Short mmCIF file of C-alpha atoms and ligand atoms in Angstrom, two decimals:
data_model
loop_
_atom_site.label_atom_id
_atom_site.label_comp_id
_atom_site.label_asym_id
_atom_site.label_seq_id
_atom_site.Cartn_x
_atom_site.Cartn_y
_atom_site.Cartn_z
CA MET A 1 112.82 91.87 53.21
CA GLY A 2 111.13 94.30 55.45
CA LYS A 3 106.92 94.59 55.63
CA GLN A 4 104.81 94.54 52.89
CA ILE A 5 100.72 94.89 52.20
CA ALA A 6 99.92 95.14 48.96
CA ILE A 7 96.92 96.71 47.75
CA ASP A 8 95.79 96.35 43.94
CA GLY A 9 92.24 96.96 42.65
CA PRO A 10 90.28 99.13 40.38
CA ALA A 11 89.80 103.07 40.18
CA GLY A 12 87.38 104.09 43.08
CA ALA A 13 87.42 101.16 44.69
CA GLY A 14 88.81 103.61 47.86
CA LYS A 15 92.02 102.08 48.05
CA SER A 16 94.66 105.25 48.67
CA THR A 17 91.45 106.07 51.82
CA ILE A 18 91.62 102.74 53.08
CA ALA A 19 96.34 101.99 52.36
CA LYS A 20 96.19 105.68 54.12
CA ARG A 21 94.27 104.74 57.25
CA LEU A 22 96.55 101.71 57.68
CA SER A 23 100.05 102.50 57.16
CA ALA A 24 99.08 105.09 59.28
CA GLU A 25 98.00 102.68 62.16
CA LYS A 26 100.73 100.09 61.29
CA GLY A 27 103.55 102.96 61.03
CA PHE A 28 103.69 101.90 57.86
CA ILE A 29 105.10 104.07 54.70
CA TYR A 30 102.28 104.51 52.52
CA VAL A 31 103.15 104.55 48.89
CA ASP A 32 100.46 105.66 46.17
CA THR A 33 102.18 104.34 43.16
CA GLY A 34 98.90 105.60 40.47
CA ALA A 35 100.25 108.97 41.99
CA MET A 36 103.70 107.90 40.46
CA TYR A 37 101.92 106.87 36.93
CA ARG A 38 99.82 110.24 37.20
CA ALA A 39 102.90 113.05 37.15
CA VAL A 40 103.99 111.05 34.76
CA ALA A 41 101.04 111.77 32.64
CA LEU A 42 100.97 115.26 33.57
CA TYR A 43 104.35 115.92 32.10
CA PHE A 44 102.90 114.61 28.97
CA ILE A 45 100.27 117.16 29.70
CA LYS A 46 102.05 120.46 30.71
CA SER A 47 104.65 119.49 27.90
CA GLY A 48 102.17 119.32 24.84
CA LYS A 49 103.85 115.89 23.65
CA ASP A 50 101.85 113.16 22.07
CA PHE A 51 100.96 110.23 25.03
CA HIS A 52 98.90 108.42 22.73
CA ASP A 53 102.17 108.33 20.95
CA GLU A 54 104.77 105.45 22.54
CA GLY A 55 107.72 106.21 20.62
CA VAL A 56 107.55 110.05 21.95
CA VAL A 57 106.81 108.67 25.59
CA GLU A 58 109.67 106.46 25.91
CA LYS A 59 112.46 109.61 23.92
CA SER A 60 110.76 110.93 26.50
CA LEU A 61 111.18 109.56 29.92
CA PRO A 62 115.15 109.99 30.47
CA GLU A 63 113.52 113.93 31.17
CA ILE A 64 111.42 112.35 33.59
CA LYS A 65 111.95 112.32 36.80
CA ILE A 66 109.47 111.42 39.88
CA GLU A 67 109.95 111.23 43.24
CA LEU A 68 108.58 110.35 46.58
CA LYS A 69 109.00 112.30 49.50
CA TYR A 70 107.23 112.74 52.61
CA VAL A 71 105.80 114.94 54.94
CA ASP A 72 104.53 115.07 58.38
CA GLY A 73 104.02 111.19 56.94
CA VAL A 74 101.85 112.54 54.18
CA GLN A 75 103.03 111.26 50.54
CA ARG A 76 104.45 113.94 47.94
CA VAL A 77 104.85 113.63 44.65
CA LEU A 78 107.79 115.43 42.61
CA LEU A 79 107.80 115.70 38.94
CA ASN A 80 110.86 116.78 38.21
CA GLY A 81 111.79 118.76 41.22
CA GLU A 82 107.92 120.04 41.41
CA ASP A 83 105.32 119.28 43.91
CA VAL A 84 102.86 117.98 41.87
CA SER A 85 100.30 116.19 44.48
CA THR A 86 97.20 118.56 43.83
CA GLU A 87 97.55 118.67 39.53
CA ILE A 88 97.97 114.96 39.79
CA ARG A 89 94.19 114.39 41.08
CA LYS A 90 92.54 116.05 38.25
CA GLU A 91 90.16 113.63 36.05
CA GLU A 92 92.21 114.69 32.76
CA VAL A 93 95.83 113.36 34.69
CA GLY A 94 94.43 109.84 35.67
CA ASN A 95 93.01 109.66 32.38
CA ALA A 96 95.58 110.44 30.35
CA ALA A 97 97.45 108.09 33.01
CA SER A 98 95.63 105.34 32.09
CA VAL A 99 96.60 105.71 28.76
CA THR A 100 101.02 106.26 29.69
CA SER A 101 101.09 103.52 31.95
CA VAL A 102 100.46 100.73 29.28
CA TYR A 103 103.63 101.19 27.65
CA PRO A 104 106.34 98.87 29.37
CA PRO A 105 109.26 101.82 29.40
CA VAL A 106 106.82 103.42 31.75
CA ARG A 107 106.07 100.99 34.28
CA SER A 108 109.49 99.33 34.13
CA TYR A 109 110.87 102.64 35.44
CA LEU A 110 108.49 102.68 37.86
CA THR A 111 108.07 99.45 38.91
CA ALA A 112 112.01 99.55 39.85
CA LEU A 113 111.46 102.77 41.74
CA GLN A 114 108.50 101.31 43.93
CA LYS A 115 110.59 97.52 44.60
CA LYS A 116 113.51 100.28 45.76
CA ILE A 117 111.65 102.03 48.35
CA ALA A 118 109.98 98.69 49.73
CA GLU A 119 113.40 97.32 49.97
CA GLU A 120 114.60 100.51 52.26
CA ASN A 121 110.97 100.70 53.96
CA ASN A 122 107.98 99.10 55.93
CA VAL A 123 105.28 99.12 52.95
CA VAL A 124 101.70 99.66 52.22
CA MET A 125 101.66 100.12 48.54
CA ASP A 126 98.33 100.44 46.28
CA GLY A 127 97.98 99.76 42.40
CA ARG A 128 97.31 97.43 39.94
CA ASP A 129 100.29 94.96 39.86
CA ILE A 130 101.65 95.29 43.32
CA GLY A 131 100.47 92.15 43.87
CA THR A 132 101.47 90.19 41.05
CA VAL A 133 104.49 92.09 39.33
CA VAL A 134 105.56 94.77 42.35
CA LEU A 135 106.02 93.07 45.24
CA PRO A 136 105.27 89.09 44.40
CA ASN A 137 106.15 88.27 47.83
CA ALA A 138 104.25 90.40 50.27
CA GLN A 139 103.51 89.29 53.00
CA ALA A 140 99.80 90.39 52.91
CA LYS A 141 98.00 91.17 49.49
CA ILE A 142 94.56 92.21 49.22
CA TYR A 143 92.27 92.85 46.18
CA LEU A 144 89.80 95.23 46.77
CA THR A 145 87.09 95.93 44.85
CA ALA A 146 83.64 97.22 44.75
CA SER A 147 80.69 97.18 41.78
CA VAL A 148 80.94 100.53 38.91
CA GLU A 149 78.15 102.34 40.32
CA THR A 150 79.84 102.51 44.14
CA ARG A 151 82.88 103.57 42.90
CA ALA A 152 81.06 106.63 40.20
CA LYS A 153 78.58 107.28 43.04
CA ARG A 154 81.70 108.27 45.32
CA ARG A 155 83.96 110.05 43.17
CA PHE A 156 80.54 112.26 41.96
CA ASP A 157 79.96 113.04 45.69
CA GLU A 158 83.55 113.83 46.09
CA LEU A 159 83.04 115.86 43.08
CA THR A 160 80.16 117.51 44.38
CA ALA A 161 81.62 118.11 47.67
CA LYS A 162 85.06 119.74 46.11
CA GLY A 163 81.96 122.29 43.81
CA GLU A 164 82.50 120.67 40.60
CA SER A 165 79.39 119.75 38.73
CA PRO A 166 79.88 116.51 37.47
CA VAL A 167 77.69 113.82 35.30
CA LEU A 168 76.99 110.71 36.75
CA SER A 169 76.69 108.70 33.43
CA GLU A 170 80.27 110.35 32.20
CA ILE A 171 81.96 109.40 35.34
CA GLU A 172 80.47 105.94 35.20
CA ASP A 173 81.67 105.76 31.48
CA ASP A 174 85.41 107.01 32.63
CA ILE A 175 85.26 104.53 35.23
CA ARG A 176 84.48 101.07 32.67
CA ASP A 177 86.84 102.30 30.01
CA ARG A 178 89.84 102.87 32.65
CA ASP A 179 89.02 99.16 33.81
CA TYR A 180 89.58 98.09 30.09
CA ARG A 181 92.39 99.56 29.73
CA ASP A 182 93.47 98.87 33.26
CA MET A 183 92.29 95.03 32.84
CA HIS A 184 93.30 93.99 29.19
CA ARG A 185 96.69 95.84 28.42
CA GLU A 186 99.38 93.68 28.06
CA THR A 187 102.18 94.65 30.79
CA ALA A 188 101.08 94.39 33.98
CA PRO A 189 97.62 94.24 33.68
CA LEU A 190 95.57 94.92 36.70
CA LYS A 191 94.46 91.00 38.41
CA GLN A 192 94.06 89.71 41.29
CA ALA A 193 97.20 87.81 42.25
CA ASP A 194 96.75 84.18 43.04
CA ASP A 195 97.50 84.20 47.06
CA ALA A 196 95.49 87.86 46.99
CA VAL A 197 92.38 87.42 49.65
CA LEU A 198 89.11 89.62 47.49
CA LEU A 199 87.40 92.21 49.54
CA ASP A 200 84.83 94.13 48.13
CA SER A 201 83.87 97.07 49.83
CA SER A 202 80.57 97.60 47.82
CA ASP A 203 78.02 97.06 51.00
CA LEU A 204 80.56 99.08 53.33
CA ASN A 205 81.74 102.10 54.89
CA ILE A 206 85.61 103.03 55.40
CA ASP A 207 85.76 101.59 59.42
CA GLU A 208 84.37 97.89 57.94
CA VAL A 209 86.99 98.38 55.34
CA VAL A 210 89.74 98.88 57.51
CA ALA A 211 88.54 96.93 60.06
CA GLU A 212 88.46 93.79 57.72
CA MET A 213 92.33 94.52 55.71
CA LYS A 214 93.32 94.72 59.72
CA ARG A 215 92.07 91.29 59.96
CA ILE A 216 93.45 89.66 56.73
CA CYS A 217 97.09 91.46 57.86
CA ALA A 218 96.45 89.93 61.23
CA GLU A 219 96.03 86.28 59.97
CA LYS A 220 99.21 86.83 57.47
CA GLY A 221 101.14 87.77 60.25
CA VAL A 222 101.97 91.44 58.99
O1 DC B 301 95.23 104.35 41.00
P1 DC B 301 95.21 106.22 40.28
O2 DC B 301 94.22 106.28 39.83
O3 DC B 301 95.78 106.99 41.09
O4 DC B 301 95.62 105.30 39.05
C1 DC B 301 95.92 106.50 37.80
C2 DC B 301 96.28 105.46 36.43
O5 DC B 301 97.55 104.70 36.70
C3 DC B 301 95.13 104.44 36.50
O6 DC B 301 94.95 104.15 35.44
C4 DC B 301 95.85 102.57 36.66
C5 DC B 301 97.18 103.68 36.46
N1 DC B 301 97.99 102.18 37.40
C6 DC B 301 99.01 101.17 37.07
O7 DC B 301 98.72 100.94 36.09
N2 DC B 301 99.39 100.67 37.44
C7 DC B 301 99.79 101.41 39.32
N3 DC B 301 100.58 100.48 39.84
C8 DC B 301 99.05 102.00 39.80
C9 DC B 301 98.46 102.60 39.09
#
């Protein structure tokens, strides 16, 4: 087994920013599993198929090919051969992903892909079910969280910096809805693995979170 660092937590806790930094420092591959779920959701948005219908989603899966490739160490996500790394970042896609990721056939398809990547590489992998389902034997597991208000404010600042005009209360509502769906779905819900270390980033900056992660990883020998 290669080296595995599993980071789970709710939307907007800063997982991807931290995981990118940590993977660069360790020389591991960063696997953003949320991007894979988003790419599946994007397929349904683009094709106009009803993604609220589990039967439709399951039937469509053979038409969906998700691949990860790395350009200068940066993950790119391909949907049926097309690089959709930018498009999947839209709020609409994130919200749709929270719906389609509930369906067990979607999860088993992507979980198998994620396990395979971890068999072939040393990884920092982030998501919702990495420490519990995808990499249950990871040497280091971290559950990264932050309050709803902190996460909404960070997202608000990000969107404002991009020139958008977000509404803070709407972002908070979206985050609450997404948390609820992620934590209450039947298959692989978001939860802290028994052997994961809890890290609350509400009052920490990025450097402090990375330092704390590195300390945890060192303690676990990875
Ligand atoms: O982390 P994110 O916002 O990019 O994730 C998008 C959606 O995908 C989110 O609503 C939860 C889902 N997801 C999941 O169910 N399991 C994962 N391992 C990663 C993401």
